[in-house]
Every structure is written in structure tokens, then in C-alpha cells.
């Protein structure tokens, strides 16, 4: 897989853009989250990295992929 973008979350924990939407096509994508910079360093997150793999079937669609994180777990879903 080729890297199509890199971003850092803002103060609200969001990535607003990965760049030009035209560079994205249908296919399989991975989001990798580096948890080593978890806001509470004393928590020492159990999962040092979170990798989410998902499919883009509509390149004109909007893909909102929330990740809810705690020191010992996470959950995700396709948002709207």
C-alpha cells in the first residue's frame, strides 16, 4: 500500500483534512494511530498503535472514522 497522507490530530483530537480529496480513489485504506503520544503519558496506553483498515467504495463519499480511546481500549465505527 502506498502512503497517501499524514496528519496530526488537533486540540479536539480531530484530523480535519488529509489533503486533496482527488488523490483518493476506491480501494482498501489503513489509518494508523500512534498512541505513544497519548495525552496522559502516565497512563502508558496498552495499545501503542491502532490500525484501522476500511474500504472506500464511493470516491465522492465522505468517510468519517471516529476512534474513541482510553488507556486500555478503543472503539470505532463509520460516522456520518
Short mmCIF file of N, CA and C in Angstrom, two decimals, residues 6-79:
data_model
loop_
_atom_site.label_atom_id
_atom_site.label_comp_id
_atom_site.label_asym_id
_atom_site.label_seq_id
_atom_site.Cartn_x
_atom_site.Cartn_y
_atom_site.Cartn_z
N UNK A 6 -0.43 12.05 5.71
CA UNK A 6 -0.03 12.02 7.11
C UNK A 6 -0.63 13.24 7.78
N UNK A 7 -1.11 13.06 8.99
CA UNK A 7 -1.71 14.20 9.70
C UNK A 7 -1.55 13.99 11.20
N UNK A 8 -1.70 15.07 11.93
CA UNK A 8 -1.67 15.05 13.39
C UNK A 8 -3.00 15.59 13.88
N UNK A 9 -3.54 14.98 14.90
CA UNK A 9 -4.81 15.46 15.44
C UNK A 9 -4.65 16.85 16.05
N UNK A 10 -5.72 17.61 16.02
CA UNK A 10 -5.71 18.95 16.60
C UNK A 10 -6.06 18.88 18.09
N UNK A 11 -6.26 20.02 18.71
CA UNK A 11 -6.56 20.08 20.15
C UNK A 11 -7.86 19.35 20.49
N UNK A 12 -8.76 19.20 19.52
CA UNK A 12 -10.01 18.47 19.74
C UNK A 12 -9.87 16.99 19.41
N UNK A 13 -8.66 16.56 19.04
CA UNK A 13 -8.44 15.16 18.70
C UNK A 13 -8.94 14.78 17.32
N UNK A 14 -9.03 15.76 16.43
CA UNK A 14 -9.55 15.52 15.08
C UNK A 14 -8.51 15.82 14.01
N UNK A 15 -8.60 15.09 12.91
CA UNK A 15 -7.84 15.42 11.71
C UNK A 15 -8.84 16.03 10.76
N UNK A 16 -8.62 17.26 10.38
CA UNK A 16 -9.59 17.98 9.54
C UNK A 16 -9.44 17.64 8.06
N UNK A 17 -8.23 17.30 7.63
CA UNK A 17 -8.01 17.00 6.22
C UNK A 17 -6.73 16.18 6.04
N UNK A 18 -6.76 15.30 5.06
CA UNK A 18 -5.57 14.56 4.67
C UNK A 18 -5.00 15.10 3.37
N UNK A 19 -5.49 16.24 2.92
CA UNK A 19 -5.01 16.81 1.67
C UNK A 19 -6.07 16.79 0.59
N UNK A 20 -5.62 16.79 -0.64
CA UNK A 20 -6.50 16.87 -1.79
C UNK A 20 -7.35 15.61 -1.93
N UNK A 21 -8.67 15.74 -1.85
CA UNK A 21 -9.58 14.60 -1.95
C UNK A 21 -9.46 13.90 -3.30
N UNK A 22 -8.98 14.58 -4.32
CA UNK A 22 -8.84 13.96 -5.64
C UNK A 22 -7.76 12.89 -5.67
N UNK A 23 -6.88 12.88 -4.66
CA UNK A 23 -5.82 11.88 -4.63
C UNK A 23 -6.31 10.54 -4.07
N UNK A 24 -7.55 10.50 -3.60
CA UNK A 24 -8.12 9.27 -3.05
C UNK A 24 -9.03 8.61 -4.07
N UNK A 25 -8.94 7.30 -4.15
CA UNK A 25 -9.75 6.53 -5.09
C UNK A 25 -10.45 5.42 -4.31
N UNK A 26 -11.25 4.61 -4.99
CA UNK A 26 -11.86 3.47 -4.33
C UNK A 26 -10.75 2.47 -3.99
N UNK A 27 -10.98 1.68 -2.97
CA UNK A 27 -9.99 0.68 -2.59
C UNK A 27 -9.92 0.48 -1.10
N UNK A 28 -8.89 -0.20 -0.67
CA UNK A 28 -8.66 -0.51 0.74
C UNK A 28 -7.67 0.51 1.31
N UNK A 29 -8.02 1.07 2.47
CA UNK A 29 -7.17 2.06 3.13
C UNK A 29 -6.91 1.63 4.57
N UNK A 30 -5.79 2.12 5.11
CA UNK A 30 -5.46 1.89 6.51
C UNK A 30 -5.20 3.23 7.18
N UNK A 31 -5.75 3.37 8.36
CA UNK A 31 -5.42 4.51 9.23
C UNK A 31 -4.60 3.94 10.37
N UNK A 32 -3.45 4.54 10.62
CA UNK A 32 -2.60 4.10 11.73
C UNK A 32 -2.47 5.25 12.72
N UNK A 33 -2.77 4.94 13.97
CA UNK A 33 -2.70 5.93 15.04
C UNK A 33 -1.56 5.57 15.98
N UNK A 34 -0.62 6.49 16.16
CA UNK A 34 0.50 6.32 17.07
C UNK A 34 0.02 6.73 18.46
N UNK A 35 -0.18 5.78 19.34
CA UNK A 35 -0.72 6.08 20.66
C UNK A 35 0.37 6.39 21.69
N UNK A 36 1.63 6.38 21.26
CA UNK A 36 2.72 6.66 22.20
C UNK A 36 2.68 8.11 22.68
N UNK A 37 1.92 8.94 22.02
CA UNK A 37 1.79 10.34 22.45
C UNK A 37 0.43 10.59 23.08
N UNK A 38 -0.14 9.56 23.67
CA UNK A 38 -1.42 9.66 24.38
C UNK A 38 -1.32 10.82 25.37
N UNK A 39 -2.38 11.64 25.48
CA UNK A 39 -2.28 12.85 26.31
C UNK A 39 -1.82 12.63 27.75
N UNK A 40 -2.15 11.49 28.33
CA UNK A 40 -1.73 11.21 29.69
C UNK A 40 -0.56 10.21 29.62
N UNK A 41 0.66 10.71 29.62
CA UNK A 41 1.85 9.86 29.47
C UNK A 41 1.94 8.83 30.60
N UNK A 42 1.44 9.15 31.78
CA UNK A 42 1.49 8.22 32.91
C UNK A 42 0.58 7.02 32.68
N UNK A 43 -0.38 7.14 31.78
CA UNK A 43 -1.32 6.04 31.52
C UNK A 43 -0.65 4.89 30.77
N UNK A 44 0.41 5.16 30.03
CA UNK A 44 1.11 4.16 29.25
C UNK A 44 0.13 3.25 28.51
N UNK A 45 -0.46 3.75 27.42
CA UNK A 45 -1.51 3.00 26.73
C UNK A 45 -1.12 1.56 26.41
N UNK A 46 -2.04 0.65 26.64
CA UNK A 46 -1.83 -0.77 26.37
C UNK A 46 -1.59 -1.03 24.89
N UNK A 47 -2.29 -0.31 24.02
CA UNK A 47 -2.13 -0.44 22.57
C UNK A 47 -1.24 0.69 22.08
N UNK A 48 0.03 0.44 21.75
CA UNK A 48 0.92 1.51 21.31
C UNK A 48 0.56 2.05 19.92
N UNK A 49 -0.17 1.24 19.17
CA UNK A 49 -0.60 1.67 17.82
C UNK A 49 -1.98 1.07 17.56
N UNK A 50 -2.83 1.85 16.90
CA UNK A 50 -4.13 1.37 16.47
C UNK A 50 -4.15 1.46 14.95
N UNK A 51 -4.46 0.35 14.30
CA UNK A 51 -4.55 0.32 12.84
C UNK A 51 -5.97 -0.06 12.45
N UNK A 52 -6.60 0.79 11.65
CA UNK A 52 -7.95 0.52 11.15
C UNK A 52 -7.88 0.34 9.65
N UNK A 53 -8.45 -0.72 9.15
CA UNK A 53 -8.49 -0.99 7.72
C UNK A 53 -9.94 -0.90 7.27
N UNK A 54 -10.18 -0.14 6.20
CA UNK A 54 -11.55 0.04 5.72
C UNK A 54 -11.56 0.16 4.21
N UNK A 55 -12.75 0.02 3.65
CA UNK A 55 -12.93 0.04 2.20
C UNK A 55 -13.66 1.31 1.77
N UNK A 56 -13.13 1.97 0.76
CA UNK A 56 -13.79 3.12 0.14
C UNK A 56 -14.45 2.60 -1.14
N UNK A 57 -15.78 2.69 -1.19
CA UNK A 57 -16.49 2.21 -2.38
C UNK A 57 -17.06 3.35 -3.21
N UNK A 58 -17.10 4.53 -2.62
CA UNK A 58 -17.60 5.71 -3.33
C UNK A 58 -16.57 6.83 -3.16
N UNK A 59 -15.76 7.07 -4.19
CA UNK A 59 -14.68 8.05 -4.03
C UNK A 59 -15.20 9.47 -3.84
N UNK A 60 -16.47 9.72 -4.14
CA UNK A 60 -17.06 11.04 -3.89
C UNK A 60 -17.69 11.12 -2.51
N UNK A 61 -17.70 10.00 -1.79
CA UNK A 61 -18.34 9.96 -0.48
C UNK A 61 -17.51 10.61 0.61
N UNK A 62 -18.15 10.82 1.74
CA UNK A 62 -17.49 11.38 2.92
C UNK A 62 -17.25 10.24 3.89
N UNK A 63 -16.03 10.08 4.34
CA UNK A 63 -15.68 9.00 5.25
C UNK A 63 -15.19 9.58 6.57
N UNK A 64 -16.03 9.47 7.57
CA UNK A 64 -15.74 9.95 8.92
C UNK A 64 -15.52 8.70 9.76
N UNK A 65 -14.30 8.53 10.30
CA UNK A 65 -13.95 7.31 11.03
C UNK A 65 -13.52 7.70 12.45
N UNK A 66 -14.47 7.80 13.37
CA UNK A 66 -14.13 8.16 14.74
C UNK A 66 -13.43 7.00 15.47
N UNK A 67 -12.53 7.35 16.35
CA UNK A 67 -11.88 6.37 17.23
C UNK A 67 -12.00 6.93 18.65
N UNK A 68 -12.65 6.18 19.51
CA UNK A 68 -12.79 6.56 20.92
C UNK A 68 -11.74 5.77 21.68
N UNK A 69 -10.88 6.48 22.42
CA UNK A 69 -9.69 5.86 23.01
C UNK A 69 -9.68 6.03 24.53
N UNK A 70 -9.24 5.00 25.20
CA UNK A 70 -8.93 5.06 26.63
C UNK A 70 -7.57 4.36 26.80
N UNK A 71 -6.95 4.42 27.96
CA UNK A 71 -5.63 3.79 28.10
C UNK A 71 -5.61 2.29 27.79
N UNK A 72 -6.74 1.60 27.95
CA UNK A 72 -6.74 0.14 27.81
C UNK A 72 -7.71 -0.37 26.74
N UNK A 73 -8.20 0.50 25.90
CA UNK A 73 -9.11 0.04 24.86
C UNK A 73 -9.47 1.14 23.88
N UNK A 74 -10.17 0.75 22.83
CA UNK A 74 -10.65 1.70 21.84
C UNK A 74 -11.85 1.10 21.11
N UNK A 75 -12.65 1.96 20.52
CA UNK A 75 -13.74 1.51 19.67
C UNK A 75 -13.82 2.45 18.48
N UNK A 76 -14.41 1.97 17.42
CA UNK A 76 -14.53 2.76 16.20
C UNK A 76 -15.78 2.37 15.45
N UNK A 77 -16.18 3.20 14.52
CA UNK A 77 -17.36 2.96 13.70
C UNK A 77 -17.30 3.89 12.51
N UNK A 78 -18.15 3.67 11.53
CA UNK A 78 -18.22 4.62 10.41
C UNK A 78 -19.23 5.69 10.80
N UNK A 79 -18.75 6.91 10.93
CA UNK A 79 -19.61 8.02 11.27
C UNK A 79 -20.30 8.58 10.05
#
